[in-house]
Amino acid sequence: MSRVVAITNQKGGVGKTTTTISLGAALAGEGRSVLVIDLDPQGNASTGLGVMPEDRDLTTYDLLVEGADLGDCIVGTGTANLRIVTGTGDLSSADVELMGERRRLHLLADALSATTDDYVLLDCPPSLNLLTLNALTAAGSVLIPLQSEFYALEGLSQLMRTVRTVREGPNPALRIEGVVLTMFDGRNNLARQVEQDVRAAMGDLVFGTRIPRNVRLSEAPSFAQPITEYDPLSVGSRAYKALAAEMLKRHGWTEDAA
């Protein structure tokens, strides 16, 4: 069965899309088939994986609102084993257009029911809207990118309340995949304190891998490439490869099994 992972945090600017692209590429590099679903109206994951707006024929909007078949919406990327359903600004109106749908929270889950990819990564918008709720209803787990800053724990608490609400409603099986610290600067006392507090609160759910601040990570999207291809030897690339390896180990998948 596919592992469907919602990558979300209600706070913006914490590295959700960077994590979706980079982790997806790193998992693909380990031989896993990966499908990215771009649920953000900004469509940054699509651009970051090299699919320009003019090449986005059938998108996540068509999948959810128009009822298009998943297979017709999937497009390839320049990375082997990595495909995507692209996002566009049309998604901005999805909340209003889907309000009258009886199964409006289950549309994405229904669409993904036939997928056979090893991983499906859901890049969520930075808000608790119908798109995010669809992702949490469709997902088996939630991966939380957490920036090492002052308000990090407050945002984490809000997200945990949302996860509990979804568990009590449309998706009782939803679990926490883990928390990954992003934009981490070990020279910063605050960053180290945030890490200490998060690990104290979440224990083993916090990945050992930390994603550092890295200029090459910031540059990669403007070249429409994941960091693993833009600069494979950069510290950002090595960090996401380590995160992928840690996740595969948690799931009982090793390089030998790829």
Short mmCIF file of C-alpha atoms in Angstrom, two decimals:
data_model
loop_
_atom_site.label_atom_id
_atom_site.label_comp_id
_atom_site.label_asym_id
_atom_site.label_seq_id
_atom_site.Cartn_x
_atom_site.Cartn_y
_atom_site.Cartn_z
CA MET A 1 0.00 0.00 0.00
CA SER A 2 1.06 3.57 -0.64
CA ARG A 3 2.20 5.64 2.31
CA VAL A 4 0.29 8.92 2.05
CA VAL A 5 2.02 11.67 4.00
CA ALA A 6 0.57 15.15 4.48
CA ILE A 7 3.35 17.71 4.86
CA THR A 8 1.75 20.54 6.73
CA ASN A 9 2.04 23.34 9.23
CA GLN A 10 -0.55 26.09 9.58
CA LYS A 11 2.32 28.57 9.85
CA GLY A 12 3.77 29.78 6.57
CA GLY A 13 7.44 29.99 5.68
CA VAL A 14 8.58 26.91 7.59
CA GLY A 15 9.79 24.88 4.61
CA LYS A 16 6.76 22.74 3.71
CA THR A 17 7.22 22.93 -0.04
CA THR A 18 11.00 22.68 0.16
CA THR A 19 10.57 19.57 2.29
CA THR A 20 8.01 18.07 -0.10
CA ILE A 21 10.23 18.58 -3.13
CA SER A 22 13.53 17.65 -1.50
CA LEU A 23 12.29 14.67 0.50
CA GLY A 24 10.37 13.40 -2.52
CA ALA A 25 13.47 13.60 -4.70
CA ALA A 26 15.61 11.95 -2.02
CA LEU A 27 13.12 9.08 -1.63
CA ALA A 28 13.01 8.71 -5.41
CA GLY A 29 16.79 8.60 -5.40
CA GLU A 30 16.55 5.57 -3.11
CA GLY A 31 14.48 3.79 -5.74
CA ARG A 32 11.03 4.53 -4.29
CA SER A 33 8.21 5.65 -6.56
CA VAL A 34 6.94 9.00 -5.32
CA LEU A 35 3.86 11.03 -6.27
CA VAL A 36 3.60 14.66 -5.14
CA ILE A 37 0.17 16.29 -4.89
CA ASP A 38 0.43 20.08 -5.04
CA LEU A 39 -2.47 21.43 -2.97
CA ASP A 40 -1.18 24.98 -2.66
CA PRO A 41 -2.77 27.57 -5.00
CA GLN A 42 0.68 29.14 -5.35
CA GLY A 43 1.84 26.00 -7.15
CA ASN A 44 5.39 26.31 -5.85
CA ALA A 45 5.98 22.57 -5.65
CA SER A 46 5.04 22.29 -9.31
CA THR A 47 7.42 25.06 -10.32
CA GLY A 48 10.16 23.67 -8.11
CA LEU A 49 9.91 20.34 -9.91
CA GLY A 50 10.13 21.96 -13.32
CA VAL A 51 6.49 21.99 -14.44
CA MET A 52 5.80 25.48 -15.74
CA PRO A 53 2.28 27.00 -15.56
CA GLU A 54 1.69 26.67 -19.29
CA ASP A 55 2.30 22.91 -19.04
CA ARG A 56 -0.28 22.29 -16.29
CA ASP A 57 -3.25 20.93 -18.22
CA LEU A 58 -5.11 18.82 -15.65
CA THR A 59 -4.31 19.89 -12.10
CA THR A 60 -5.29 19.24 -8.51
CA TYR A 61 -8.26 21.54 -9.13
CA ASP A 62 -9.48 19.24 -11.90
CA LEU A 63 -8.89 16.22 -9.67
CA LEU A 64 -10.94 17.56 -6.75
CA VAL A 65 -13.49 19.92 -8.29
CA GLU A 66 -14.03 18.54 -11.79
CA GLY A 67 -13.70 14.86 -10.90
CA ALA A 68 -10.85 14.13 -13.33
CA ASP A 69 -9.13 10.74 -13.08
CA LEU A 70 -5.90 10.70 -11.09
CA GLY A 71 -3.99 9.01 -13.90
CA ASP A 72 -4.91 11.77 -16.32
CA CYS A 73 -3.64 14.46 -13.93
CA ILE A 74 -0.20 12.99 -13.20
CA VAL A 75 2.79 14.38 -15.08
CA GLY A 76 6.42 13.40 -14.97
CA THR A 77 9.30 15.49 -13.67
CA GLY A 78 12.95 15.61 -14.56
CA THR A 79 13.66 13.29 -11.63
CA ALA A 80 13.38 9.55 -12.11
CA ASN A 81 10.67 7.86 -10.00
CA LEU A 82 9.13 11.24 -9.11
CA ARG A 83 5.79 12.43 -10.54
CA ILE A 84 3.38 15.21 -9.64
CA VAL A 85 -0.20 16.41 -9.84
CA THR A 86 0.33 20.13 -10.29
CA GLY A 87 -1.37 23.03 -8.54
CA THR A 88 -2.55 26.38 -9.87
CA GLY A 89 -4.34 29.49 -8.65
CA ASP A 90 -7.67 27.83 -9.50
CA LEU A 91 -7.38 26.05 -6.15
CA SER A 92 -8.08 29.36 -4.41
CA SER A 93 -11.78 28.94 -5.14
CA ALA A 94 -11.97 25.26 -4.17
CA ASP A 95 -13.35 25.93 -0.69
CA VAL A 96 -16.37 27.77 -2.08
CA GLU A 97 -16.95 25.45 -5.02
CA LEU A 98 -16.83 22.28 -2.91
CA MET A 99 -18.92 23.51 -0.02
CA GLY A 100 -22.05 21.79 -1.29
CA GLU A 101 -20.36 18.43 -1.95
CA ARG A 102 -21.56 15.67 0.36
CA ARG A 103 -18.13 14.01 0.55
CA ARG A 104 -16.15 17.23 0.39
CA LEU A 105 -13.64 16.09 3.03
CA HIS A 106 -13.04 12.76 1.28
CA LEU A 107 -12.51 13.89 -2.31
CA LEU A 108 -8.73 13.52 -2.22
CA ALA A 109 -8.90 10.19 -0.36
CA ASP A 110 -11.29 8.87 -3.00
CA ALA A 111 -9.03 10.10 -5.81
CA LEU A 112 -5.94 8.46 -4.31
CA SER A 113 -7.59 5.12 -3.57
CA ALA A 114 -6.09 3.42 -6.62
CA THR A 115 -2.54 4.78 -6.44
CA THR A 116 0.30 2.28 -6.26
CA ASP A 117 3.22 4.62 -5.61
CA ASP A 118 5.39 3.83 -2.60
CA TYR A 119 4.94 7.37 -1.28
CA VAL A 120 2.35 10.06 -1.91
CA LEU A 121 3.46 13.42 -0.51
CA LEU A 122 0.77 16.06 -0.04
CA ASP A 123 2.08 19.63 -0.13
CA CYS A 124 -0.50 21.58 1.90
CA PRO A 125 -1.26 25.30 1.89
CA PRO A 126 -0.33 27.30 5.00
CA SER A 127 -3.87 27.47 6.33
CA LEU A 128 -6.56 25.23 7.76
CA ASN A 129 -8.92 25.20 4.80
CA LEU A 130 -10.81 22.53 2.91
CA LEU A 131 -7.69 21.58 0.93
CA THR A 132 -5.71 20.93 4.11
CA LEU A 133 -8.60 18.99 5.65
CA ASN A 134 -8.79 16.88 2.49
CA ALA A 135 -5.08 16.15 2.86
CA LEU A 136 -5.43 15.17 6.52
CA THR A 137 -8.42 12.98 5.70
CA ALA A 138 -6.55 11.23 2.87
CA ALA A 139 -3.23 10.84 4.71
CA GLY A 140 -2.01 7.99 6.82
CA SER A 141 0.39 10.32 8.61
CA VAL A 142 1.44 13.93 9.05
CA LEU A 143 4.99 15.21 8.63
CA ILE A 144 5.47 18.57 10.35
CA PRO A 145 8.28 20.89 9.24
CA LEU A 146 9.07 23.12 12.20
CA GLN A 147 11.23 26.21 11.98
CA SER A 148 13.54 26.68 14.95
CA GLU A 149 12.09 29.99 16.12
CA PHE A 150 10.29 31.57 19.07
CA TYR A 151 6.69 30.78 18.07
CA ALA A 152 7.39 27.25 16.86
CA LEU A 153 5.82 25.41 19.79
CA GLU A 154 2.70 27.57 19.68
CA GLY A 155 2.16 26.67 16.03
CA LEU A 156 2.87 23.01 16.79
CA SER A 157 0.23 23.00 19.52
CA GLN A 158 -2.35 24.42 17.10
CA LEU A 159 -1.55 21.76 14.53
CA MET A 160 -1.77 18.97 17.10
CA ARG A 161 -5.26 20.17 18.02
CA THR A 162 -6.22 20.03 14.36
CA VAL A 163 -4.87 16.48 14.06
CA ARG A 164 -6.91 15.43 17.10
CA THR A 165 -10.03 16.95 15.55
CA VAL A 166 -9.48 15.02 12.31
CA ARG A 167 -8.90 11.82 14.29
CA GLU A 168 -12.23 12.35 16.05
CA GLY A 169 -13.96 12.86 12.70
CA PRO A 170 -13.13 11.81 9.16
CA ASN A 171 -9.79 9.98 9.71
CA PRO A 172 -9.41 8.08 13.01
CA ALA A 173 -6.26 6.33 11.70
CA LEU A 174 -4.27 9.54 11.17
CA ARG A 175 -0.96 9.50 13.00
CA ILE A 176 2.06 11.75 13.39
CA GLU A 177 4.85 10.71 11.03
CA GLY A 178 7.25 13.05 12.78
CA VAL A 179 8.54 16.56 13.26
CA VAL A 180 11.51 17.77 11.25
CA LEU A 181 13.42 20.85 12.35
CA THR A 182 14.01 23.19 9.40
CA MET A 183 16.17 26.27 8.81
CA PHE A 184 18.24 25.13 11.76
CA ASP A 185 21.31 27.10 12.83
CA GLY A 186 23.21 25.30 15.57
CA ARG A 187 25.14 28.48 16.39
CA ASN A 188 21.92 30.13 17.53
CA ASN A 189 21.01 29.72 21.19
CA LEU A 190 17.30 30.08 20.44
CA ALA A 191 17.41 27.34 17.80
CA ARG A 192 19.07 24.96 20.26
CA GLN A 193 16.50 25.83 22.93
CA VAL A 194 13.62 25.22 20.53
CA GLU A 195 15.10 21.86 19.60
CA GLN A 196 15.44 20.93 23.26
CA ASP A 197 11.83 21.94 23.98
CA VAL A 198 10.42 20.12 20.95
CA ARG A 199 12.32 16.93 21.72
CA ALA A 200 11.16 17.12 25.34
CA ALA A 201 7.55 17.51 24.20
CA MET A 202 7.51 15.08 21.24
CA GLY A 203 10.24 12.57 22.06
CA ASP A 204 11.08 10.07 19.34
CA LEU A 205 8.58 11.68 16.98
CA VAL A 206 11.22 14.33 16.27
CA PHE A 207 13.54 13.17 13.50
CA GLY A 208 17.20 13.07 14.34
CA THR A 209 17.97 14.82 11.06
CA ARG A 210 17.89 18.61 11.15
CA ILE A 211 17.58 20.66 7.96
CA PRO A 212 20.07 23.55 8.10
CA ARG A 213 19.79 27.02 6.67
CA ASN A 214 21.45 26.68 3.28
CA VAL A 215 21.74 29.12 0.39
CA ARG A 216 21.73 26.31 -2.17
CA LEU A 217 18.38 25.09 -0.83
CA SER A 218 16.97 28.57 -1.41
CA GLU A 219 18.42 28.75 -4.92
CA ALA A 220 17.23 25.36 -6.18
CA PRO A 221 13.54 26.28 -6.87
CA SER A 222 14.57 29.16 -9.14
CA PHE A 223 16.36 26.58 -11.31
CA ALA A 224 13.27 24.30 -11.23
CA GLN A 225 15.25 21.46 -9.66
CA PRO A 226 15.19 19.66 -6.34
CA ILE A 227 18.31 20.25 -4.25
CA THR A 228 19.41 16.64 -4.79
CA GLU A 229 19.96 17.47 -8.46
CA TYR A 230 20.79 21.16 -8.30
CA ASP A 231 23.65 20.63 -5.87
CA PRO A 232 23.88 16.99 -4.72
CA LEU A 233 26.87 17.66 -2.46
CA SER A 234 25.44 20.68 -0.62
CA VAL A 235 24.65 20.43 3.08
CA GLY A 236 20.95 20.88 2.24
CA SER A 237 20.99 17.96 -0.16
CA ARG A 238 22.84 15.75 2.32
CA ALA A 239 20.34 16.66 5.04
CA TYR A 240 17.30 15.69 2.98
CA LYS A 241 18.98 12.46 1.89
CA ALA A 242 19.57 11.71 5.57
CA LEU A 243 15.93 12.50 6.35
CA ALA A 244 14.79 10.13 3.59
CA ALA A 245 17.08 7.40 4.92
CA GLU A 246 15.73 7.92 8.43
CA MET A 247 12.15 7.70 7.19
CA LEU A 248 12.84 4.56 5.16
CA LYS A 249 14.43 2.96 8.20
CA ARG A 250 11.38 3.79 10.31
CA HIS A 251 9.21 2.12 7.68
CA GLY A 252 11.39 -0.95 7.46
CA TRP A 253 12.69 -0.09 4.00
CA THR A 254 16.41 -0.06 3.47
CA GLU A 255 18.65 0.71 0.51
CA ASP A 256 19.02 -3.01 -0.06
CA ALA A 257 15.27 -3.34 -0.43
CA ALA A 258 14.97 -0.47 -2.91
#
